[in-house]
Structures are given as structure tokens and as C-alpha cells.
Amino acid sequence: MDCYTANWNPLGEEAFYRKFELYTMEWSLKEDLRDCLVAAAPYGGPIALLKNNARKEKSPGIRPLLEIYSASGLLLASIPWKSGQLVQLGWTASEDLLCIQEDGTVLVYNLFCEFKRHFSMGNEVLQNHVLEAKVFHTEYGTGVAILTGAHRFSLTTNIDDLKLRRMPEVPGLQKPPSCWAVLSQDRVTIILLAVGQDLYLLDNTSCSVVTPPGMSPSAGAYLQMAVSFNYRCLALFTDTGYVWMGLATLKEKLCEFNSSIRSPPKQMVWCMRPRSRQRAVVVAWDRQLMVVGNSTECIQFVLDEDSYLVPELDGVRILSRTSHEFLHEIPEASQEIFKIASMAPGALLLEAQKEYEKESQKADEYLREIKDQKLLPEAVSQCIEAAGYEHEPDTQKSLLRAASFGKCFIDKFPAESFVRMCQDLRVLNAIRDYQIGIPLTFTQYKRLTIEVLLDRLVLRRLYPLAIRICEYLRLSEIQGVSRILAHWACYKVQQKDKSDEEVAHAINQKLGDTPGISYSEIAARAYDCGRTELAIKLLEYEPRSGEQVPLLLKMKRSKLALSKAIESGDTDLVYTVVLHLKNELNRGTFFMTLQNQPVALSLYRQFCKHQERETLKDLYNQDDNHQELGNFHVHSSYSEKRIEGRVGALQNALDEYYKAKNEFAAKATEDQIKLLRLQRHLQEDFDKPYLDLSLHDTVSNLILDGHHKRAEQLYREFKIPDKRYWWLKINALANRGDWEEMEKFSKSKKSPIGYLPFVEISVKHHNRYEAKKYAPRVTPEQRVKAFVLVGDLDQAADAAIEHKNETEMNFVLSKCTASTDTAVAEKLNRARAQLLKK
């Protein structure tokens, strides 16, 4: 702590930069990095090396070796490279390795050199070969840009949704550009390239010449360019050693620097923190590193070994054969606390805490000075913030102890920020361990999020550490432990050194009924690995049939899928399997399969009733189900347009009903056939449509048309019940207005329905005169209602009094009005009073 600022390097008046070692590399490289293809993933990601690639043509017998290391140099995996000549390596946002070949094929590997897939950058690239390639990241995903031998550019902005785009041609370009970069502006990906002293911008449709604002006329030809991590800034290096820094839109210059070094740099990258006003670029040659920014001075580092720069969100990682270092701008909170002779509240609080540990009274003096200025909350916050930026646990602890000491003297200081920082640092220190090798900074960790960090631990198969972090941070099971265990199980099924029973048992023992676990997803992974029996065993642990069935169908285990669907009680699921079986099996086998599953057969019949009626007939024939066959033919008769077809269908139904010994259905069908034939004759005789009517409607229409004899004929022939026939006839006669015929009919014989319907129907048709004829003929029980209907309240009252029925009296009273029926009302009231006395 006493020499804390010893490695601080000033750049200008306000900014300081420091370079410190993250790891002593464990990889023991024999080759120089310049002899390898190198790619390191951002956010402390893994490092890919292709060894011996430069010597491939000279030594055809030596296969290049593709190796993937952690950031601490621990070997994760390696394979001999047996494919085509590699031009470039790069990492996707999800830490898959992209290997771009000379023929334009891009091979995708995971962290353990396991091949995942490949894609091509198009025929033009195949024909002209790849000269250079760059992997870039935008909001759309991971993209690849290619420079071909024809000096044309092609790119895709998202390799997961491959859409190749050929960029416009640069006029007169006869040789490769000296340097080029991919820019992302306003959701559009463009290419900036340099040819000598000229800059060209390629967008979707055009090529335009651009000039950076404030560029010195004597700057010279462009040799190198660099885009910042967030694509907002651009740096250009010329052959005179001049460095121009500005916005990537090329609309504003930020600063410039003259390095006086004319040799082309190996690399140039930006080194800046989010939301910092300081802009700086790191330029690297073989043995020299230079940090330049808004200052006439620069920071220079001598490199002992060949190095490789990895730009990060808040700094630059520097790789060499023996070490892995991090170069970054000192954050403001750290500057305030550790700057020599600093009187910032955080610095005073740190000193107060140190003096307190020494049991010195100076602790009280420092503390009073902070409190007098009312800066104690700010001091605590500064110490907490600065702790996050520190890499060494001892420095972190010292700052957190100071923060803890200071917050004891503050009333109601919110402890969330302190607790959260302690948790975050514990997680960061765990993953920074060289055995894990993920040197995330606090800034990167917050941008990456804990969910993505857990995904990256899972990708490295560090399941125990991921689970411990979830438990320590008390993440929900579905968000944390369950998801990690599911990944572990998917990895477990790929291990083919154990039997299906052992693997299935081990997975179930570990996972049990953990919420959020989908055994079907694990089974799907097992099936994809060629372990069908293991997949079936794992599906036995899946409680949701809706998840079991689709995978069983995919595995061609349709009969088992049908059993599972039936067990679930989900009719939609059963339908899904049945229809799948229908398409998969021949007709006979399909029907035999359904015979053994009554539930499925019943549901399929329901489906056929609405969708495939001819198939339904085949099912009934196979079962010799004559009753249902009869019903089928009756239903089919309704769709026949011609009378002969309808009668033929009903005749088939009649035959089936006889076979089923259903005499009632057979008799009804015979009557229907007879009625159809009779209706055809009626239509021919009277030249009026009678078809498609029911028997009762036919009778009613005959009466309405005045064909009483024909109506009588149907009544007798089809044995229509007397009550029904009388109702039909009086309704039809009333509708026709044939009151004389109704009178004759009422006198022809005694009415089986009584005479109240005659009253009701007459009143309904507004003929009270006719209604009054029938009112005296109704039964005594119905007389009160009949006289009320015709409006004769006096006789209704007499009938009610005669019956000595209080309910009927009240009914008649409710119909009386004060202006016209006073006498009737008085008569009823006297009768009620006498009735109550008794």
C-alpha cells in the first residue's frame, strides 16, 4: 500500500495509467506469438492459438496445432488442424471460436475444440480466396467481414442469421488497402479503408472518399487504424508517425499526437473507460508500447517479449509468452484516495481507519475533519467504489474496512451498496483465480451481468463453482442452480464410458424434482448424441406429458408416445399423436393400433365425424358396428341434393338398422323414406316445394295450402298422435285465417287437447269474436283463464266464485281496473270475505 502509486504513469494533467500483471502464464510457449495466429475473447475470455501455421507451406508434414487456453494460460483443449489454410481466428459473443479459412469457409468450435457447424461466405469469396478477415460484434450479433483476392469486401452482421452482403467496389483499387476497419453507425455496418493518403467509406450502396477533420496535410499515408470498443471513436496512424484521434463518424477531431516513429505498428487499440473524458490509444511495435492521448507527452513501456493486445471495455490486456497484463486508466475514485497528498474524503477515511488499527488518536482527528465538512457519506462511497476497481484482495479489504469503519458514524447509512460490493468482489476474486482464469474487472462484470457470467462458467464446465456462486448470491433456483444442473446433465449424457442406466440414475439422483429442470431437454440432448435408450429412460422422470410426447415422436417411438398422451388425459396431445400415427403407418396397421387403445379410437372417431367422414365408415365396417353405420348413412343423406340419392342413403341406413336389430330406428327410417317419396309426389301434384320438411311441417303446409284431405291422409298413414295433429291443424287454420274451417273441425269430434287452445290461438290472432265461441266449451278448471283471455271478467269472476278458489279470485282481481270493473271487483271482494269467515 505504501508503494501503491509506484506504477502510475501520468498522461496529461489529470489522467494516470497503470499496467499490472494479471497472471504469470502457464502455457510454456516455445513459439513466439508472431509465429502463431492469435485470438483472445473480450471480457477476460479464452485465448486461441494456431501454432506452426506460418511454417505450414515450408513443412507440409507438420500439421498446425489449434489450442485454446484460459486467460491464465491453462490448456482447455487442442486439436491438430486438418482442414484448409486458416487466415483469421475470432470469438463470438457466446465464446465460440470462428476459424476463417482461405476458401471462405468459417468453421465454428466450442471452448473445447469440439466442432459445432460451418458456413460459407459465398461463391465469390470461394473463387477469389480470402486475403484478410475481421470478426466484429454489433447489436445484431457477431459478424464477419472478408477482403477477397479481387480486392472486394463481403460481410455478414450476424452469423446466426446468415445474410451475406457484397460491399460496393472501390474505383481503381488494384492492391489491398494498407489498413481497414469495420464501423457500426446508426445500426448500419460500414467499412473504412485506406489506400495511401486516401480514405474510403463503403456503405450498403456506395463508395465515398472521406477526409478526417483537422488532419494535418503533411500526415502522410495511413498505415493502421483502430476502432474503440463501443465503435464511437476512431484512431489513424500514418507513415510519418502521426496519430489522429476523433469520432468514428469522422465529424469531429478529439486530439492528435506525433510519435516520430515511422515504422508500421503491429497493433493499435483504444484504451478508455466508459464515461471517461480521457481518450487514449495504445500503439505496439515489436518491443515498445506507447500510450498517446490528449497531451504532448506519452507513456512508453519497453516490452521484453513479443506481445499481443486485446482491447477491453475499460482497458487493454497484454499477452506475451510469460505474462498476461492489464493496462488501464486509473478510475477517479482510486485517484482521489491514493494520489499523493490527497485530501479527498475517501483518502482521509482510509488514513483514519489505519490509525484506528494502530490505536492512534489521529484516527479521531481525521474522522472529525471529514465530519466537519459533512463528507463522511461521500468518503464511504468513495472507498466502496474504489474497492471494486482493485485487483489485489489486500487492497480491496483495506478499502472495505475503511468504508465499514466510516459508516459506523453515519445514522441510517444504506448498507446495500457495501454488501453488494462485498458480494461482487468475492465472486470476482473466485473467477480471477488462475485455475479458473477469467480476469474480469468490476466494470466488465457489471456490463456482462451475473447471468452471462454463469453461462460462461457453464460453458467451461465449471459447474460446482457456478452453483456455489448462485447459492452465495441467493439467486432463484430457476435462474441459477436449476439451469446449471440442466447444463450439467446435458454434458453428462455425452459421456459414453457409462451405461444408460448409470447415467440416467446419476442424473436423477442429482436433479431430483428441482424446479425449472426439464428432463425432456436433457433427453433431447441424449437423443442428439445417438443414445436413444438413455433418452427414453430420462423421459420417465419428466412429469409433463406434453414435453415427453413430442420427443418420443421424434425418436419414432409413436406407440409409446400414444400411451403417454392417453395417460396425460390431454385430448389435444392424443390427437397430435393419432394424426402423426395416421401419416406414419399404413391404413391397416393404423386401425389395428387404435383398436388396442379405446380412448384414442374414440377421439379419432370424433375427429372423423367432423373432418373425414369416409374414414369413419371404414372404422365402423371394421368393427361391424351396424348401428353406427346406420347413423352414418342417415347423416350422409342430408348432404345428398337429389331425392334418389337421399332415398338410397336412407335405404342403406335401413339395412344396417335391421342388421343391428334396432326396430325403432328401422321404423323411423322407413317412415322417412315413405315421407320423402310422398313429398316428391306432393311437389309434383301441387307444384310447390315440400321437400326438406319434417312430417309435422309437411302436414301444416298442406293445411295452409287448403289440402285438408292430403293432410288427413298423412295423419292416418304416419299415425300422428291425435293431440299433435289437432295442434298442428288449428295453428295452420288460424295462420291461414280460415275460421269457418276451424269451427267445423272443432265440432267434428271431441277435441283431445280441450278447447282452451282454440281460445288462446284465436286471441293470439286478434280474433276475440271466435275466441268467445270456444270459451264456454272449455273444462270448468280452465274456464276462469278462458274468460279472462276473451276479456269477460264478469263471467270469469262468477266461475272463480263458483269454484270458491281464492287464487282464481285474486287472478281475476289483478285484471280489474278501477274505472270499468268496479262492480266485478266488489263482487269478488264480498266472495273472498265470506270465504275467509268460514
Short mmCIF file of C-alpha atoms in Angstrom, two decimals, residues 135-455:
data_model
loop_
_atom_site.label_atom_id
_atom_site.label_comp_id
_atom_site.label_asym_id
_atom_site.label_seq_id
_atom_site.Cartn_x
_atom_site.Cartn_y
_atom_site.Cartn_z
CA VAL A 135 -14.58 -10.67 -36.62
CA PHE A 136 -16.69 -7.90 -35.10
CA HIS A 137 -19.60 -7.50 -32.68
CA THR A 138 -22.67 -5.27 -33.02
CA GLU A 139 -26.16 -5.14 -31.54
CA TYR A 140 -27.19 -7.65 -34.23
CA GLY A 141 -24.69 -10.28 -33.06
CA THR A 142 -21.27 -11.49 -34.15
CA GLY A 143 -20.29 -10.56 -37.70
CA VAL A 144 -17.52 -11.47 -40.16
CA ALA A 145 -16.01 -9.16 -42.78
CA ILE A 146 -13.87 -10.52 -45.65
CA LEU A 147 -11.40 -8.91 -48.07
CA THR A 148 -11.06 -11.13 -51.15
CA GLY A 149 -8.25 -11.53 -53.66
CA ALA A 150 -10.31 -9.42 -56.07
CA HIS A 151 -9.99 -6.54 -53.55
CA ARG A 152 -13.73 -6.65 -52.80
CA PHE A 153 -15.37 -6.72 -49.38
CA SER A 154 -18.16 -9.05 -48.24
CA LEU A 155 -19.67 -9.25 -44.78
CA THR A 156 -22.44 -10.62 -42.62
CA THR A 157 -23.57 -8.80 -39.49
CA ASN A 158 -24.92 -11.93 -37.76
CA ILE A 159 -23.51 -15.41 -38.32
CA ASP A 160 -26.56 -16.95 -36.61
CA ASP A 161 -28.85 -15.40 -39.23
CA LEU A 162 -26.56 -15.51 -42.23
CA LYS A 163 -27.26 -12.80 -44.78
CA LEU A 164 -24.23 -12.09 -46.96
CA ARG A 165 -23.70 -8.59 -48.25
CA ARG A 166 -21.30 -7.63 -51.01
CA MET A 167 -19.98 -4.13 -50.48
CA PRO A 168 -19.56 -1.63 -53.35
CA GLU A 169 -16.33 -1.68 -55.35
CA VAL A 170 -13.59 0.88 -54.67
CA PRO A 171 -12.81 2.60 -58.03
CA GLY A 172 -9.30 1.88 -59.31
CA LEU A 173 -8.29 -0.35 -56.38
CA GLN A 174 -5.51 -2.58 -57.74
CA LYS A 175 -3.90 -3.71 -54.50
CA PRO A 176 -5.05 -4.49 -50.96
CA PRO A 177 -5.69 -1.46 -48.74
CA SER A 178 -2.94 -0.61 -46.27
CA CYS A 179 -5.46 -0.92 -43.45
CA TRP A 180 -9.23 -1.20 -42.94
CA ALA A 181 -11.78 -1.45 -40.15
CA VAL A 182 -15.45 -2.25 -39.60
CA LEU A 183 -17.60 0.57 -38.20
CA SER A 184 -21.15 0.41 -36.83
CA GLN A 185 -23.14 3.64 -37.06
CA ASP A 186 -26.89 4.11 -36.61
CA ARG A 187 -27.47 0.35 -36.86
CA VAL A 188 -25.65 0.22 -40.19
CA THR A 189 -22.38 -1.66 -40.62
CA ILE A 190 -19.87 0.05 -42.90
CA ILE A 191 -16.21 -0.41 -43.86
CA LEU A 192 -13.50 2.23 -43.70
CA LEU A 193 -10.35 1.52 -45.74
CA ALA A 194 -7.16 3.37 -46.53
CA VAL A 195 -5.26 3.41 -49.81
CA GLY A 196 -2.16 5.57 -49.45
CA GLN A 197 -3.30 9.01 -48.28
CA ASP A 198 -6.96 8.41 -49.22
CA LEU A 199 -9.76 7.11 -47.03
CA TYR A 200 -12.83 5.38 -48.50
CA LEU A 201 -16.13 4.66 -46.76
CA LEU A 202 -18.20 1.72 -48.04
CA ASP A 203 -21.85 1.56 -47.04
CA ASN A 204 -24.66 -0.60 -48.44
CA THR A 205 -24.90 1.21 -51.76
CA SER A 206 -21.95 3.49 -52.39
CA CYS A 207 -18.25 4.18 -52.02
CA SER A 208 -17.27 7.69 -50.93
CA VAL A 209 -13.99 9.44 -50.23
CA VAL A 210 -13.77 10.94 -46.73
CA THR A 211 -11.31 13.28 -45.04
CA PRO A 212 -10.91 13.33 -41.25
CA PRO A 213 -11.43 16.85 -39.83
CA GLY A 214 -8.24 18.53 -38.63
CA MET A 215 -5.96 16.02 -40.33
CA SER A 216 -2.52 17.53 -40.91
CA PRO A 217 -1.72 17.98 -44.63
CA SER A 218 1.73 16.51 -44.04
CA ALA A 219 0.40 13.50 -42.14
CA GLY A 220 1.35 11.01 -44.89
CA ALA A 221 -0.10 7.66 -45.87
CA TYR A 222 -2.27 5.64 -43.47
CA LEU A 223 -0.68 2.53 -42.02
CA GLN A 224 -3.00 1.49 -39.19
CA MET A 225 -6.48 2.26 -37.86
CA ALA A 226 -8.34 1.30 -34.70
CA VAL A 227 -12.00 1.49 -33.64
CA SER A 228 -12.92 1.80 -29.97
CA PHE A 229 -14.71 -0.97 -28.08
CA ASN A 230 -18.04 0.86 -28.38
CA TYR A 231 -17.46 1.87 -32.05
CA ARG A 232 -17.70 5.58 -31.18
CA CYS A 233 -14.07 6.59 -31.67
CA LEU A 234 -11.52 6.09 -34.44
CA ALA A 235 -7.72 6.37 -34.45
CA LEU A 236 -5.48 6.63 -37.54
CA PHE A 237 -1.67 6.13 -37.72
CA THR A 238 0.32 7.44 -40.69
CA ASP A 239 3.79 6.70 -42.06
CA THR A 240 5.12 9.91 -40.51
CA GLY A 241 4.32 8.66 -37.01
CA TYR A 242 1.26 10.96 -36.77
CA VAL A 243 -1.73 9.73 -34.73
CA TRP A 244 -5.17 11.25 -35.34
CA MET A 245 -7.98 10.53 -32.84
CA GLY A 246 -11.60 11.50 -33.39
CA LEU A 247 -15.18 10.33 -33.57
CA ALA A 248 -15.91 7.33 -35.79
CA THR A 249 -18.42 9.46 -37.69
CA LEU A 250 -15.41 11.44 -38.96
CA LYS A 251 -17.19 14.67 -38.00
CA GLU A 252 -15.04 15.70 -35.03
CA LYS A 253 -11.39 15.53 -34.09
CA LEU A 254 -10.59 14.75 -30.45
CA CYS A 255 -6.81 15.08 -30.36
CA GLU A 256 -3.58 14.27 -32.20
CA PHE A 257 -0.05 13.11 -31.38
CA ASN A 258 3.21 12.82 -33.26
CA SER A 259 5.12 9.71 -32.19
CA SER A 260 8.06 10.34 -34.57
CA ILE A 261 8.14 6.58 -35.23
CA ARG A 262 7.72 5.86 -38.93
CA SER A 263 7.70 2.06 -38.86
CA PRO A 264 4.26 0.45 -39.08
CA PRO A 265 2.93 -0.64 -35.68
CA LYS A 266 1.99 -4.25 -35.10
CA GLN A 267 -1.23 -3.25 -33.37
CA MET A 268 -3.13 -0.15 -32.35
CA VAL A 269 -6.09 -0.29 -29.92
CA TRP A 270 -8.08 2.14 -27.82
CA CYS A 271 -7.66 2.28 -24.04
CA MET A 272 -10.51 4.14 -22.35
CA ARG A 273 -13.03 3.76 -19.57
CA PRO A 274 -16.82 4.14 -20.04
CA ARG A 275 -17.98 7.72 -19.34
CA SER A 276 -14.38 8.95 -19.02
CA ARG A 277 -13.41 12.24 -20.66
CA GLN A 278 -9.91 10.93 -21.29
CA ARG A 279 -9.17 9.40 -24.70
CA ALA A 280 -6.06 7.31 -25.26
CA VAL A 281 -4.70 4.89 -27.85
CA VAL A 282 -2.13 2.15 -27.27
CA VAL A 283 0.30 1.61 -30.14
CA ALA A 284 2.50 -1.50 -30.11
CA TRP A 285 5.70 -2.31 -32.01
CA ASP A 286 7.91 -5.36 -31.52
CA ARG A 287 9.49 -4.24 -28.27
CA GLN A 288 7.78 -0.98 -27.49
CA LEU A 289 4.37 0.07 -26.21
CA MET A 290 3.19 3.67 -26.38
CA VAL A 291 0.09 5.26 -24.80
CA VAL A 292 -0.89 8.52 -26.51
CA GLY A 293 -3.79 10.85 -25.87
CA ASN A 294 -4.72 14.49 -25.39
CA SER A 295 -1.24 15.52 -24.31
CA THR A 296 2.10 16.47 -25.83
CA GLU A 297 3.65 13.71 -23.73
CA CYS A 298 3.11 9.99 -23.97
CA ILE A 299 3.67 6.93 -21.82
CA GLN A 300 6.18 4.39 -23.07
CA PHE A 301 6.74 0.82 -21.92
CA VAL A 302 9.56 -1.44 -23.01
CA LEU A 303 8.38 -4.93 -23.90
CA ASP A 304 10.68 -7.82 -23.05
CA GLU A 305 8.80 -10.22 -25.35
CA ASP A 306 6.64 -10.28 -28.42
CA SER A 307 3.16 -9.24 -27.24
CA TYR A 308 -0.45 -9.26 -28.38
CA LEU A 309 -3.02 -6.59 -27.42
CA VAL A 310 -6.63 -7.42 -26.52
CA PRO A 311 -8.92 -4.35 -26.32
CA GLU A 312 -11.41 -4.41 -23.48
CA LEU A 313 -14.33 -2.27 -22.35
CA ASP A 314 -12.16 -0.39 -19.82
CA GLY A 315 -8.55 -1.08 -20.82
CA VAL A 316 -6.20 -3.33 -22.75
CA ARG A 317 -4.97 -6.84 -21.96
CA ILE A 318 -1.36 -7.51 -22.99
CA LEU A 319 -0.37 -11.11 -23.72
CA SER A 320 3.14 -12.47 -24.01
CA ARG A 321 4.85 -15.86 -23.65
CA THR A 322 5.36 -15.41 -19.92
CA SER A 323 2.83 -12.90 -18.66
CA HIS A 324 -0.66 -11.53 -19.01
CA GLU A 325 -1.00 -7.86 -18.03
CA PHE A 326 -3.75 -5.25 -17.89
CA LEU A 327 -3.28 -1.61 -18.85
CA HIS A 328 -5.97 0.87 -17.88
CA GLU A 329 -6.73 4.41 -16.80
CA ILE A 330 -6.86 4.85 -13.04
CA PRO A 331 -10.53 5.48 -12.11
CA GLU A 332 -11.36 8.79 -10.47
CA ALA A 333 -12.29 7.23 -7.12
CA SER A 334 -8.91 5.47 -6.89
CA GLN A 335 -7.08 8.66 -7.87
CA GLU A 336 -8.90 10.63 -5.18
CA ILE A 337 -7.97 8.14 -2.46
CA PHE A 338 -4.42 7.10 -3.39
CA LYS A 339 -2.98 10.22 -5.06
CA ILE A 340 -0.01 11.54 -3.08
CA ALA A 341 -1.02 14.22 -0.53
CA SER A 342 -4.68 13.77 -1.40
CA MET A 343 -7.13 15.44 0.99
CA ALA A 344 -10.19 13.80 -0.57
CA PRO A 345 -12.71 12.44 1.97
CA GLY A 346 -12.01 8.85 0.91
CA ALA A 347 -8.25 9.32 1.43
CA LEU A 348 -8.80 10.79 4.91
CA LEU A 349 -11.16 7.97 5.85
CA LEU A 350 -8.62 5.35 4.75
CA GLU A 351 -5.96 7.06 6.90
CA ALA A 352 -8.38 7.29 9.82
CA GLN A 353 -9.02 3.58 9.68
CA LYS A 354 -5.30 2.77 9.55
CA GLU A 355 -4.64 5.00 12.58
CA TYR A 356 -7.55 3.38 14.41
CA GLU A 357 -5.94 -0.03 13.92
CA LYS A 358 -2.74 1.44 15.40
CA GLU A 359 -4.84 2.74 18.31
CA SER A 360 -3.66 6.27 17.48
CA GLN A 361 -5.65 9.41 18.38
CA LYS A 362 -5.00 10.65 14.84
CA ALA A 363 -7.91 8.49 13.78
CA ASP A 364 -10.27 10.81 15.64
CA GLU A 365 -8.63 13.89 14.10
CA TYR A 366 -9.06 12.56 10.55
CA LEU A 367 -12.60 11.49 11.26
CA ARG A 368 -13.56 14.86 12.74
CA GLU A 369 -12.11 16.66 9.73
CA ILE A 370 -14.34 14.61 7.40
CA LYS A 371 -17.42 15.01 9.61
CA ASP A 372 -16.93 18.75 9.99
CA GLN A 373 -17.10 19.06 6.21
CA LYS A 374 -20.14 16.74 6.19
CA LEU A 375 -18.36 14.50 3.68
CA LEU A 376 -18.45 11.22 5.58
CA PRO A 377 -21.15 9.58 3.34
CA GLU A 378 -19.10 10.63 0.28
CA ALA A 379 -15.93 9.20 1.87
CA VAL A 380 -17.63 5.85 2.50
CA SER A 381 -18.99 5.75 -1.05
CA GLN A 382 -15.56 6.57 -2.48
CA CYS A 383 -13.93 3.73 -0.57
CA ILE A 384 -16.62 1.26 -1.66
CA GLU A 385 -16.32 2.32 -5.30
CA ALA A 386 -12.51 2.24 -5.29
CA ALA A 387 -12.53 -1.28 -3.80
CA GLY A 388 -14.35 -2.51 -6.90
CA TYR A 389 -11.58 -1.25 -9.19
CA GLU A 390 -8.81 -3.02 -7.28
CA HIS A 391 -7.39 -6.36 -8.39
CA GLU A 392 -5.46 -7.27 -5.24
CA PRO A 393 -7.65 -8.70 -2.42
CA ASP A 394 -5.50 -6.98 0.26
CA THR A 395 -6.20 -3.56 -1.22
CA GLN A 396 -9.90 -4.43 -1.57
CA LYS A 397 -10.08 -5.42 2.08
CA SER A 398 -8.28 -2.29 3.24
CA LEU A 399 -10.75 -0.06 1.39
CA LEU A 400 -13.78 -2.03 2.56
CA ARG A 401 -12.57 -1.92 6.16
CA ALA A 402 -12.30 1.86 5.84
CA ALA A 403 -15.84 2.04 4.42
CA SER A 404 -17.15 -0.19 7.22
CA PHE A 405 -15.34 1.97 9.79
CA GLY A 406 -16.80 5.19 8.35
CA LYS A 407 -20.41 4.02 8.05
CA CYS A 408 -20.47 3.26 11.79
CA PHE A 409 -20.52 7.02 12.37
CA ILE A 410 -23.40 7.70 9.95
CA ASP A 411 -27.03 7.45 11.01
CA LYS A 412 -29.07 5.19 8.74
CA PHE A 413 -26.39 4.72 6.09
CA PRO A 414 -27.86 2.38 3.42
CA ALA A 415 -25.85 -0.82 3.64
CA GLU A 416 -26.93 -2.23 0.26
CA SER A 417 -24.02 -0.77 -1.72
CA PHE A 418 -21.46 -2.07 0.80
CA VAL A 419 -22.98 -5.56 0.95
CA ARG A 420 -23.35 -5.74 -2.82
CA MET A 421 -19.72 -4.72 -3.34
CA CYS A 422 -18.53 -7.37 -0.88
CA GLN A 423 -20.54 -9.99 -2.77
CA ASP A 424 -19.34 -8.81 -6.18
CA LEU A 425 -15.69 -8.80 -5.14
CA ARG A 426 -15.95 -12.26 -3.67
CA VAL A 427 -17.37 -13.53 -6.96
CA LEU A 428 -14.71 -11.66 -8.98
CA ASN A 429 -11.85 -12.97 -6.83
CA ALA A 430 -13.17 -16.51 -7.26
CA ILE A 431 -13.25 -16.36 -11.06
CA ARG A 432 -9.90 -14.50 -11.26
CA ASP A 433 -8.12 -17.43 -9.64
CA TYR A 434 -5.57 -18.79 -12.12
CA GLN A 435 -7.27 -22.21 -12.09
CA ILE A 436 -10.43 -20.52 -13.42
CA GLY A 437 -8.69 -17.80 -15.44
CA ILE A 438 -11.41 -15.19 -16.07
CA PRO A 439 -9.80 -11.83 -15.16
CA LEU A 440 -12.94 -9.71 -15.27
CA THR A 441 -12.76 -6.18 -13.95
CA PHE A 442 -15.63 -4.79 -11.92
CA THR A 443 -16.72 -2.60 -14.84
CA GLN A 444 -16.73 -5.56 -17.22
CA TYR A 445 -18.58 -7.70 -14.68
CA LYS A 446 -21.38 -5.15 -14.35
CA ARG A 447 -21.70 -4.81 -18.13
CA LEU A 448 -21.60 -8.59 -18.63
CA THR A 449 -24.18 -9.35 -15.84
CA ILE A 450 -24.15 -12.29 -13.44
CA GLU A 451 -26.40 -14.34 -15.74
CA VAL A 452 -23.89 -14.21 -18.60
CA LEU A 453 -21.00 -14.92 -16.23
CA LEU A 454 -22.79 -18.05 -15.02
CA ASP A 455 -23.33 -19.08 -18.65
#
